[in-house]
PDB file of C-alpha atoms and ligand atoms in Angstrom:
ATOM      1  CA  MET D   1     201.493 206.789 251.946  1.00 56.00           C
ATOM      2  CA  ASN D   2     202.982 209.973 253.383  1.00 55.00           C
ATOM      3  CA  SER D   3     201.709 212.751 251.062  1.00 62.00           C
ATOM      4  CA  ASN D   4     203.543 215.546 252.947  1.00 76.00           C
ATOM      5  CA  LYS D   5     206.968 214.211 252.132  1.00 86.00           C
ATOM      6  CA  PRO D   6     208.661 215.131 248.844  1.00 93.00           C
ATOM      7  CA  ILE D   7     208.848 212.389 246.222  1.00 96.00           C
ATOM      8  CA  ARG D   8     212.068 210.396 246.547  1.00 97.00           C
ATOM      9  CA  HIS D   9     214.234 209.661 243.521  1.00 97.00           C
ATOM     10  CA  ILE D  10     216.096 206.373 243.753  1.00 96.00           C
ATOM     11  CA  CYS D  11     218.589 204.667 241.462  1.00 96.00           C
ATOM     12  CA  GLY D  12     219.664 201.099 242.157  1.00 94.00           C
ATOM     13  CA  LEU D  13     223.187 200.042 241.258  1.00 95.00           C
ATOM     14  CA  SER D  14     223.688 196.359 240.574  1.00 92.00           C
ATOM     15  CA  GLY D  15     227.454 196.545 240.169  1.00 92.00           C
ATOM     16  CA  GLY D  16     226.964 196.179 236.408  1.00 92.00           C
ATOM     17  CA  LYS D  17     227.701 198.580 233.566  1.00 93.00           C
ATOM     18  CA  ASP D  18     224.190 199.760 232.642  1.00 94.00           C
ATOM     19  CA  SER D  19     223.117 200.875 236.109  1.00 94.00           C
ATOM     20  CA  ALA D  20     226.523 202.504 236.590  1.00 96.00           C
ATOM     21  CA  ALA D  21     226.128 204.434 233.348  1.00 96.00           C
ATOM     22  CA  LEU D  22     222.623 205.462 234.377  1.00 97.00           C
ATOM     23  CA  ALA D  23     223.948 206.832 237.680  1.00 96.00           C
ATOM     24  CA  ILE D  24     226.458 208.950 235.741  1.00 96.00           C
ATOM     25  CA  TYR D  25     223.799 209.998 233.216  1.00 96.00           C
ATOM     26  CA  MET D  26     221.339 211.081 235.907  1.00 95.00           C
ATOM     27  CA  ARG D  27     223.716 212.654 238.412  1.00 92.00           C
ATOM     28  CA  ASP D  28     223.312 216.236 237.225  1.00 90.00           C
ATOM     29  CA  LYS D  29     219.738 215.813 236.007  1.00 94.00           C
ATOM     30  CA  VAL D  30     218.436 214.698 239.417  1.00 95.00           C
ATOM     31  CA  PRO D  31     220.681 216.207 242.131  1.00 92.00           C
ATOM     32  CA  ASP D  32     218.726 214.670 245.020  1.00 94.00           C
ATOM     33  CA  MET D  33     218.969 211.130 243.651  1.00 96.00           C
ATOM     34  CA  GLU D  34     219.495 208.409 246.276  1.00 97.00           C
ATOM     35  CA  TYR D  35     221.814 205.661 245.033  1.00 97.00           C
ATOM     36  CA  PHE D  36     221.586 202.224 246.582  1.00 96.00           C
ATOM     37  CA  PHE D  37     223.028 198.765 246.186  1.00 96.00           C
ATOM     38  CA  CYS D  38     221.306 195.620 247.484  1.00 94.00           C
ATOM     39  CA  ASP D  39     224.163 193.582 248.916  1.00 94.00           C
ATOM     40  CA  THR D  40     223.506 189.834 249.082  1.00 94.00           C
ATOM     41  CA  GLY D  41     226.802 189.321 250.928  1.00 94.00           C
ATOM     42  CA  LYS D  42     227.749 186.936 248.097  1.00 95.00           C
ATOM     43  CA  GLU D  43     229.039 189.501 245.616  1.00 95.00           C
ATOM     44  CA  LEU D  44     232.461 189.562 244.004  1.00 96.00           C
ATOM     45  CA  GLN D  45     235.141 191.766 245.540  1.00 96.00           C
ATOM     46  CA  GLU D  46     235.407 193.421 242.107  1.00 95.00           C
ATOM     47  CA  THR D  47     231.815 194.644 242.533  1.00 95.00           C
ATOM     48  CA  TYR D  48     232.516 196.241 245.905  1.00 95.00           C
ATOM     49  CA  ASP D  49     235.631 197.874 244.428  1.00 95.00           C
ATOM     50  CA  PHE D  50     233.622 199.198 241.485  1.00 95.00           C
ATOM     51  CA  LEU D  51     231.036 200.751 243.826  1.00 96.00           C
ATOM     52  CA  ASP D  52     233.811 202.409 245.841  1.00 95.00           C
ATOM     53  CA  ARG D  53     235.245 203.774 242.601  1.00 94.00           C
ATOM     54  CA  MET D  54     231.868 205.182 241.585  1.00 93.00           C
ATOM     55  CA  GLU D  55     231.385 206.883 244.928  1.00 95.00           C
ATOM     56  CA  ALA D  56     234.822 208.465 244.723  1.00 93.00           C
ATOM     57  CA  ARG D  57     234.558 209.586 241.092  1.00 91.00           C
ATOM     58  CA  LEU D  58     230.956 210.814 241.176  1.00 90.00           C
ATOM     59  CA  GLY D  59     231.051 212.221 244.684  1.00 91.00           C
ATOM     60  CA  VAL D  60     227.851 210.387 245.612  1.00 92.00           C
ATOM     61  CA  LYS D  61     227.018 208.022 248.424  1.00 94.00           C
ATOM     62  CA  VAL D  62     225.791 204.537 247.562  1.00 96.00           C
ATOM     63  CA  THR D  63     223.676 203.183 250.395  1.00 96.00           C
ATOM     64  CA  ARG D  64     224.233 199.466 250.923  1.00 95.00           C
ATOM     65  CA  LEU D  65     221.000 197.610 251.654  1.00 94.00           C
ATOM     66  CA  SER D  66     221.034 194.086 253.045  1.00 88.00           C
ATOM     67  CA  ALA D  67     218.343 191.586 253.910  1.00 85.00           C
ATOM     68  CA  GLN D  68     218.059 191.092 257.657  1.00 84.00           C
ATOM     69  CA  LYS D  69     219.115 187.458 257.188  1.00 89.00           C
ATOM     70  CA  GLY D  70     221.695 186.101 254.779  1.00 91.00           C
ATOM     71  CA  PHE D  71     221.546 183.689 251.838  1.00 94.00           C
ATOM     72  CA  ASP D  72     222.128 180.600 253.969  1.00 93.00           C
ATOM     73  CA  HIS D  73     219.157 181.427 256.172  1.00 94.00           C
ATOM     74  CA  PHE D  74     216.870 181.695 253.137  1.00 94.00           C
ATOM     75  CA  LEU D  75     218.310 178.529 251.606  1.00 92.00           C
ATOM     76  CA  GLU D  76     217.288 176.673 254.731  1.00 90.00           C
ATOM     77  CA  MET D  77     213.895 178.381 254.674  1.00 92.00           C
ATOM     78  CA  TYR D  78     213.408 177.153 251.089  1.00 91.00           C
ATOM     79  CA  ASN D  79     214.227 173.630 252.204  1.00 88.00           C
ATOM     80  CA  GLY D  80     217.647 173.530 250.553  1.00 88.00           C
ATOM     81  CA  PHE D  81     216.361 174.294 247.056  1.00 89.00           C
ATOM     82  CA  LEU D  82     219.001 176.333 245.262  1.00 92.00           C
ATOM     83  CA  PRO D  83     217.471 179.321 243.458  1.00 93.00           C
ATOM     84  CA  SER D  84     217.114 179.049 239.673  1.00 90.00           C
ATOM     85  CA  PRO D  85     215.679 181.113 236.791  1.00 88.00           C
ATOM     86  CA  GLN D  86     212.328 179.447 237.542  1.00 87.00           C
ATOM     87  CA  ALA D  87     212.532 179.944 241.318  1.00 89.00           C
ATOM     88  CA  ARG D  88     214.282 183.222 241.941  1.00 89.00           C
ATOM     89  CA  TRP D  89     213.688 183.487 245.654  1.00 93.00           C
ATOM     90  CA  CYS D  90     217.134 185.040 246.083  1.00 94.00           C
ATOM     91  CA  THR D  91     216.099 188.127 244.107  1.00 92.00           C
ATOM     92  CA  ILE D  92     212.856 188.496 246.005  1.00 91.00           C
ATOM     93  CA  MET D  93     214.303 188.018 249.484  1.00 92.00           C
ATOM     94  CA  MET D  94     217.669 189.710 249.024  1.00 92.00           C
ATOM     95  CA  LYS D  95     217.063 192.448 246.478  1.00 91.00           C
ATOM     96  CA  ILE D  96     213.390 193.399 246.206  1.00 90.00           C
ATOM     97  CA  LYS D  97     212.372 193.152 249.855  1.00 91.00           C
ATOM     98  CA  PRO D  98     215.313 195.203 251.196  1.00 93.00           C
ATOM     99  CA  LEU D  99     214.541 197.869 248.580  1.00 92.00           C
ATOM    100  CA  GLU D 100     210.861 197.970 249.462  1.00 92.00           C
ATOM    101  CA  GLU D 101     211.727 198.239 253.162  1.00 93.00           C
ATOM    102  CA  TYR D 102     214.137 201.062 252.392  1.00 94.00           C
ATOM    103  CA  VAL D 103     211.438 203.020 250.551  1.00 95.00           C
ATOM    104  CA  GLY D 104     208.705 202.145 253.025  1.00 94.00           C
ATOM    105  CA  ASP D 105     205.479 204.038 252.294  1.00 94.00           C
ATOM    106  CA  ASP D 106     207.210 207.042 250.749  1.00 96.00           C
ATOM    107  CA  GLU D 107     206.364 207.945 247.210  1.00 96.00           C
ATOM    108  CA  ALA D 108     209.373 207.199 245.037  1.00 96.00           C
ATOM    109  CA  ILE D 109     210.476 207.218 241.433  1.00 96.00           C
ATOM    110  CA  SER D 110     212.836 204.362 240.675  1.00 94.00           C
ATOM    111  CA  TYR D 111     215.245 204.949 237.779  1.00 95.00           C
ATOM    112  CA  VAL D 112     216.044 201.692 235.963  1.00 93.00           C
ATOM    113  CA  GLY D 113     218.930 201.209 233.508  1.00 93.00           C
ATOM    114  CA  ILE D 114     217.275 199.036 230.856  1.00 91.00           C
ATOM    115  CA  ARG D 115     218.636 200.220 227.506  1.00 93.00           C
ATOM    116  CA  ALA D 116     216.758 201.136 224.335  1.00 92.00           C
ATOM    117  CA  ASP D 117     218.336 198.167 222.492  1.00 90.00           C
ATOM    118  CA  GLU D 118     217.156 195.594 225.040  1.00 85.00           C
ATOM    119  CA  ASP D 119     214.010 193.570 225.067  1.00 78.00           C
ATOM    120  CA  ARG D 120     213.464 192.841 228.753  1.00 74.00           C
ATOM    121  CA  LEU D 121     211.375 194.201 231.533  1.00 69.00           C
ATOM    122  CA  GLY D 122     212.939 195.989 234.467  1.00 62.00           C
ATOM    123  CA  TYR D 123     211.830 195.867 238.044  1.00 62.00           C
ATOM    124  CA  VAL D 124     208.375 197.282 238.290  1.00 61.00           C
ATOM    125  CA  SER D 125     207.393 197.317 241.916  1.00 66.00           C
ATOM    126  CA  THR D 126     204.083 195.861 242.885  1.00 75.00           C
ATOM    127  CA  LYS D 127     203.996 198.584 245.539  1.00 87.00           C
ATOM    128  CA  PRO D 128     201.856 201.452 244.243  1.00 90.00           C
ATOM    129  CA  ASN D 129     204.089 204.087 245.845  1.00 94.00           C
ATOM    130  CA  ILE D 130     207.143 203.095 243.728  1.00 93.00           C
ATOM    131  CA  LYS D 131     206.980 204.123 240.092  1.00 93.00           C
ATOM    132  CA  ALA D 132     209.650 202.811 237.716  1.00 92.00           C
ATOM    133  CA  VAL D 133     211.005 204.962 234.895  1.00 94.00           C
ATOM    134  CA  PHE D 134     213.438 203.998 232.123  1.00 94.00           C
ATOM    135  CA  PRO D 135     215.517 207.025 231.012  1.00 96.00           C
ATOM    136  CA  PHE D 136     217.782 205.052 228.635  1.00 96.00           C
ATOM    137  CA  ARG D 137     214.798 203.591 226.863  1.00 94.00           C
ATOM    138  CA  GLU D 138     213.122 206.989 226.631  1.00 95.00           C
ATOM    139  CA  ASP D 139     216.283 208.697 225.358  1.00 96.00           C
ATOM    140  CA  GLY D 140     217.322 205.958 222.914  1.00 96.00           C
ATOM    141  CA  ILE D 141     220.531 205.088 224.801  1.00 96.00           C
ATOM    142  CA  VAL D 142     222.063 201.839 223.497  1.00 94.00           C
ATOM    143  CA  LYS D 143     225.031 199.692 224.518  1.00 90.00           C
ATOM    144  CA  GLU D 144     227.629 201.765 222.622  1.00 91.00           C
ATOM    145  CA  ASP D 145     226.391 204.876 224.469  1.00 95.00           C
ATOM    146  CA  VAL D 146     226.729 203.102 227.808  1.00 95.00           C
ATOM    147  CA  MET D 147     230.341 202.164 227.018  1.00 92.00           C
ATOM    148  CA  ARG D 148     231.053 205.758 226.009  1.00 95.00           C
ATOM    149  CA  ILE D 149     229.446 207.205 229.163  1.00 96.00           C
ATOM    150  CA  LEU D 150     231.541 204.912 231.377  1.00 95.00           C
ATOM    151  CA  ASP D 151     234.689 205.625 229.436  1.00 94.00           C
ATOM    152  CA  GLU D 152     234.275 209.412 229.400  1.00 95.00           C
ATOM    153  CA  SER D 153     233.532 209.493 233.127  1.00 93.00           C
ATOM    154  CA  GLY D 154     236.854 207.803 233.854  1.00 93.00           C
ATOM    155  CA  ILE D 155     235.044 205.085 235.801  1.00 93.00           C
ATOM    156  CA  GLY D 156     235.317 202.455 233.069  1.00 92.00           C
ATOM    157  CA  MET D 157     234.045 198.905 233.363  1.00 91.00           C
ATOM    158  CA  PRO D 158     233.973 196.741 236.488  1.00 92.00           C
ATOM    159  CA  GLU D 159     237.131 194.601 236.700  1.00 92.00           C
ATOM    160  CA  TYR D 160     235.224 191.328 236.479  1.00 93.00           C
ATOM    161  CA  TYR D 161     234.276 192.256 232.911  1.00 91.00           C
ATOM    162  CA  LYS D 162     237.581 190.747 231.840  1.00 90.00           C
ATOM    163  CA  TRP D 163     236.046 187.319 232.373  1.00 91.00           C
ATOM    164  CA  ARG D 164     232.357 187.664 233.188  1.00 91.00           C
ATOM    165  CA  SER D 165     229.689 189.872 231.715  1.00 86.00           C
ATOM    166  CA  ARG D 166     226.971 189.763 234.350  1.00 87.00           C
ATOM    167  CA  SER D 167     227.014 191.352 237.773  1.00 89.00           C
ATOM    168  CA  GLY D 168     225.621 189.621 240.841  1.00 92.00           C
ATOM    169  CA  CYS D 169     226.426 186.844 243.275  1.00 95.00           C
ATOM    170  CA  PHE D 170     229.555 184.805 242.640  1.00 96.00           C
ATOM    171  CA  PHE D 171     227.402 181.684 242.361  1.00 96.00           C
ATOM    172  CA  CYS D 172     224.680 183.232 240.214  1.00 94.00           C
ATOM    173  CA  PHE D 173     222.901 180.547 238.189  1.00 92.00           C
ATOM    174  CA  TYR D 174     222.704 182.965 235.263  1.00 91.00           C
ATOM    175  CA  GLN D 175     226.436 182.462 234.734  1.00 91.00           C
ATOM    176  CA  ARG D 176     227.443 180.794 231.520  1.00 90.00           C
ATOM    177  CA  LYS D 177     229.775 177.768 231.634  1.00 93.00           C
ATOM    178  CA  PHE D 178     232.771 179.765 230.454  1.00 94.00           C
ATOM    179  CA  GLU D 179     232.158 182.210 233.307  1.00 94.00           C
ATOM    180  CA  TRP D 180     232.081 179.362 235.837  1.00 96.00           C
ATOM    181  CA  VAL D 181     235.432 178.154 234.503  1.00 96.00           C
ATOM    182  CA  LYS D 182     236.782 181.683 234.802  1.00 96.00           C
ATOM    183  CA  LEU D 183     235.396 182.001 238.332  1.00 97.00           C
ATOM    184  CA  HIS D 184     237.481 178.941 239.147  1.00 97.00           C
ATOM    185  CA  GLU D 185     240.558 180.603 237.642  1.00 96.00           C
ATOM    186  CA  ASN D 186     240.014 184.010 239.263  1.00 96.00           C
ATOM    187  CA  HIS D 187     238.477 183.026 242.597  1.00 97.00           C
ATOM    188  CA  PRO D 188     239.114 179.332 243.309  1.00 97.00           C
ATOM    189  CA  ASP D 189     237.928 179.822 246.908  1.00 97.00           C
ATOM    190  CA  LEU D 190     234.543 181.128 245.726  1.00 97.00           C
ATOM    191  CA  PHE D 191     234.231 178.335 243.185  1.00 96.00           C
ATOM    192  CA  ALA D 192     234.867 175.834 245.992  1.00 95.00           C
ATOM    193  CA  GLU D 193     232.205 177.561 248.091  1.00 94.00           C
ATOM    194  CA  ALA D 194     229.713 177.344 245.203  1.00 95.00           C
ATOM    195  CA  MET D 195     230.547 173.637 244.844  1.00 93.00           C
ATOM    196  CA  LYS D 196     229.730 173.055 248.499  1.00 91.00           C
ATOM    197  CA  TYR D 197     226.165 174.254 247.906  1.00 92.00           C
ATOM    198  CA  GLU D 198     225.767 171.476 245.345  1.00 91.00           C
ATOM    199  CA  THR D 199     226.513 168.638 247.749  1.00 78.00           C
ATOM    200  CA  GLU D 200     223.894 165.975 248.028  1.00 66.00           C
ATOM    201  CA  HIS D 201     221.282 166.267 250.727  1.00 69.00           C
ATOM    202  CA  SER D 202     220.902 163.461 253.248  1.00 65.00           C
ATOM    203  CA  ASP D 203     217.558 162.481 251.694  1.00 72.00           C
ATOM    204  CA  GLY D 204     219.184 161.900 248.292  1.00 71.00           C
ATOM    205  CA  ARG D 205     218.115 165.179 246.671  1.00 72.00           C
ATOM    206  CA  LYS D 206     220.813 166.792 244.586  1.00 79.00           C
ATOM    207  CA  PHE D 207     220.733 170.383 243.312  1.00 87.00           C
ATOM    208  CA  THR D 208     223.062 171.971 240.801  1.00 91.00           C
ATOM    209  CA  TRP D 209     223.451 175.632 239.870  1.00 93.00           C
ATOM    210  CA  ASN D 210     223.287 174.713 236.184  1.00 89.00           C
ATOM    211  CA  GLN D 211     220.580 172.652 234.608  1.00 83.00           C
ATOM    212  CA  GLY D 212     221.968 169.183 233.932  1.00 82.00           C
ATOM    213  CA  GLU D 213     225.635 169.710 234.799  1.00 91.00           C
ATOM    214  CA  SER D 214     227.308 169.995 238.186  1.00 93.00           C
ATOM    215  CA  LEU D 215     230.286 172.242 238.867  1.00 95.00           C
ATOM    216  CA  THR D 216     232.507 169.165 239.199  1.00 94.00           C
ATOM    217  CA  GLU D 217     231.452 168.135 235.696  1.00 95.00           C
ATOM    218  CA  ILE D 218     231.972 171.651 234.323  1.00 95.00           C
ATOM    219  CA  LEU D 219     235.458 171.721 235.816  1.00 96.00           C
ATOM    220  CA  ALA D 220     236.277 168.347 234.253  1.00 96.00           C
ATOM    221  CA  ARG D 221     235.359 169.877 230.839  1.00 95.00           C
ATOM    222  CA  LYS D 222     237.314 173.062 231.496  1.00 95.00           C
ATOM    223  CA  GLU D 223     239.719 172.778 228.532  1.00 95.00           C
ATOM    224  CA  GLN D 224     236.895 172.009 226.125  1.00 95.00           C
ATOM    225  CA  ILE D 225     234.747 174.914 227.385  1.00 94.00           C
ATOM    226  CA  ILE D 226     237.642 177.382 227.019  1.00 93.00           C
ATOM    227  CA  LYS D 227     238.557 176.053 223.574  1.00 94.00           C
ATOM    228  CA  GLU D 228     234.973 176.359 222.306  1.00 92.00           C
ATOM    229  CA  HIS D 229     234.675 179.878 223.692  1.00 89.00           C
ATOM    230  CA  GLU D 230     237.957 180.954 222.103  1.00 90.00           C
ATOM    231  CA  GLU D 231     236.973 179.513 218.735  1.00 90.00           C
ATOM    232  CA  ARG D 232     233.709 181.477 218.820  1.00 87.00           C
ATOM    233  CA  ALA D 233     235.560 184.622 219.913  1.00 86.00           C
ATOM    234  CA  ALA D 234     238.028 184.266 217.009  1.00 87.00           C
ATOM    235  CA  ARG D 235     235.131 183.987 214.548  1.00 86.00           C
ATOM    236  CA  GLU D 236     233.435 187.008 216.141  1.00 82.00           C
ATOM    237  CA  ARG D 237     236.686 189.038 215.927  1.00 82.00           C
ATOM    238  CA  ALA D 238     237.065 188.164 212.259  1.00 83.00           C
ATOM    239  CA  ASN D 239     233.456 189.137 211.523  1.00 82.00           C
ATOM    240  CA  ARG D 240     233.464 192.330 213.601  1.00 78.00           C
ATOM    241  CA  PRO D 241     236.983 193.733 213.676  1.00 76.00           C
ATOM    242  CA  ASN D 242     235.815 197.049 215.206  1.00 77.00           C
ATOM    243  CA  LYS D 243     234.494 195.507 218.412  1.00 78.00           C
ATOM    244  CA  THR D 244     236.402 195.770 221.680  1.00 76.00           C
ATOM    245  CA  LEU D 245     237.495 192.638 223.564  1.00 73.00           C
ATOM    246  CA  VAL D 246     234.736 193.198 226.114  1.00 74.00           C
ATOM    247  CA  GLU D 247     232.086 193.452 223.401  1.00 77.00           C
ATOM    248  CA  ILE D 248     233.435 190.304 221.726  1.00 79.00           C
ATOM    249  CA  MET D 249     233.272 188.348 224.992  1.00 78.00           C
ATOM    250  CA  GLU D 250     229.805 189.612 225.772  1.00 77.00           C
ATOM    251  CA  GLY D 251     228.562 188.791 222.268  1.00 75.00           C
ATOM    252  CA  VAL D 252     229.970 185.261 222.393  1.00 76.00           C
ATOM    253  CA  LEU D 253     228.523 184.594 225.844  1.00 75.00           C
ATOM    254  CA  ASP D 254     225.117 185.898 224.762  1.00 73.00           C
ATOM    255  CA  ASP D 255     225.199 183.557 221.761  1.00 70.00           C
ATOM    256  CA  GLU D 256     226.062 180.611 224.018  1.00 68.00           C
ATOM    257  CA  ASP D 257     223.082 181.289 226.234  1.00 68.00           C
ATOM    258  CA  ASP D 258     220.313 183.656 225.281  1.00 63.00           C
ATOM    259  CA  THR D 259     218.489 183.434 228.641  1.00 67.00           C
ATOM    260  CA  ALA D 260     217.485 186.993 229.480  1.00 66.00           C
ATOM    261  CA  PRO D 261     219.505 188.026 232.520  1.00 67.00           C
ATOM    262  CA  CYS D 262     217.777 189.088 235.716  1.00 70.00           C
ATOM    263  CA  ALA D 263     216.611 192.689 235.297  1.00 69.00           C
ATOM    264  CA  ILE D 264     217.311 193.493 238.934  1.00 75.00           C
ATOM    265  CA  CYS D 265     220.708 191.897 239.523  1.00 73.00           C
ATOM    266  CA  HIS D 266     222.212 192.246 236.056  1.00 72.00           C
ATOM    267  CA  LEU D 267     221.959 195.843 235.010  1.00 84.00           C
TER     268      LEU D 267
HETATM  269  S1  LIG S   1     222.740 187.664 241.278  1.00 58.94           S
HETATM  270 FE1  LIG S   1     221.800 185.714 240.719  1.00 58.94          FE
HETATM  271  S2  LIG S   1     221.989 184.452 242.572  1.00 58.94           S
HETATM  272 FE2  LIG S   1     222.309 186.586 243.200  1.00 58.94          FE
HETATM  273  S3  LIG S   1     220.318 187.333 243.854  1.00 58.94           S
HETATM  274 FE3  LIG S   1     220.539 187.831 241.685  1.00 58.94          FE
HETATM  275  S4  LIG S   1     219.611 186.120 240.529  1.00 58.94           S
HETATM  276 FE4  LIG S   1     219.988 185.459 242.665  1.00 58.94          FE
END
């Protein structure tokens, strides 16, 4: 550890709403904050556009960090096993390691955008020189506050929020089935690319992004998946007339799948 250097203040942006709101919230409180984004090279164009918008509006630079090798290299290294909630090698190799290399041995405080109304753990580095802090949790900032912060800043929500509520790779296995169907509608080329990763291996092994259902099968059920989602959304709208469309979609998707999203990629 280099004790002569000043402590670094770092704030990771995932391309999602909470980390974006935290960057806005902290900008004047910590003027020497370093903003970074760990780019897997498999992100949505909407995410890159959102980061550009943040840089322009906030007048800050967002350093893009990348692993030295790309996803396909690591997939081969992991013997073709697609990552999953139980085996999240993608997060380790493509998000955590690049961040830890970026910080090196410097002492750093990492600002993490977990909200006060969430029950999940954020990235807490195993490196003793990186200390995580949670300003939203400490200050009681909840989802409504995040929406307000984004709105008042003029930055707003990332564009993909019209059809998907979690940031991250286009093929992220944390996507709900409705989001896969919408990926197909919005980015058919990316959906086709995700499908290619599911092809059978020569030794007969077959991996899917979703437990128990391949993308071909999801696509075949497209109409049913959309219909079920819309029925739930209509019920949600009737029960909570004050909610915005984004909040309705997010609420319905969370009800469909309550798996806690990745606290590094989906912030
Ligand atoms: S967004 Fe999903 S697929 Fe991409 S690195 Fe994070 S957990 Fe892995």
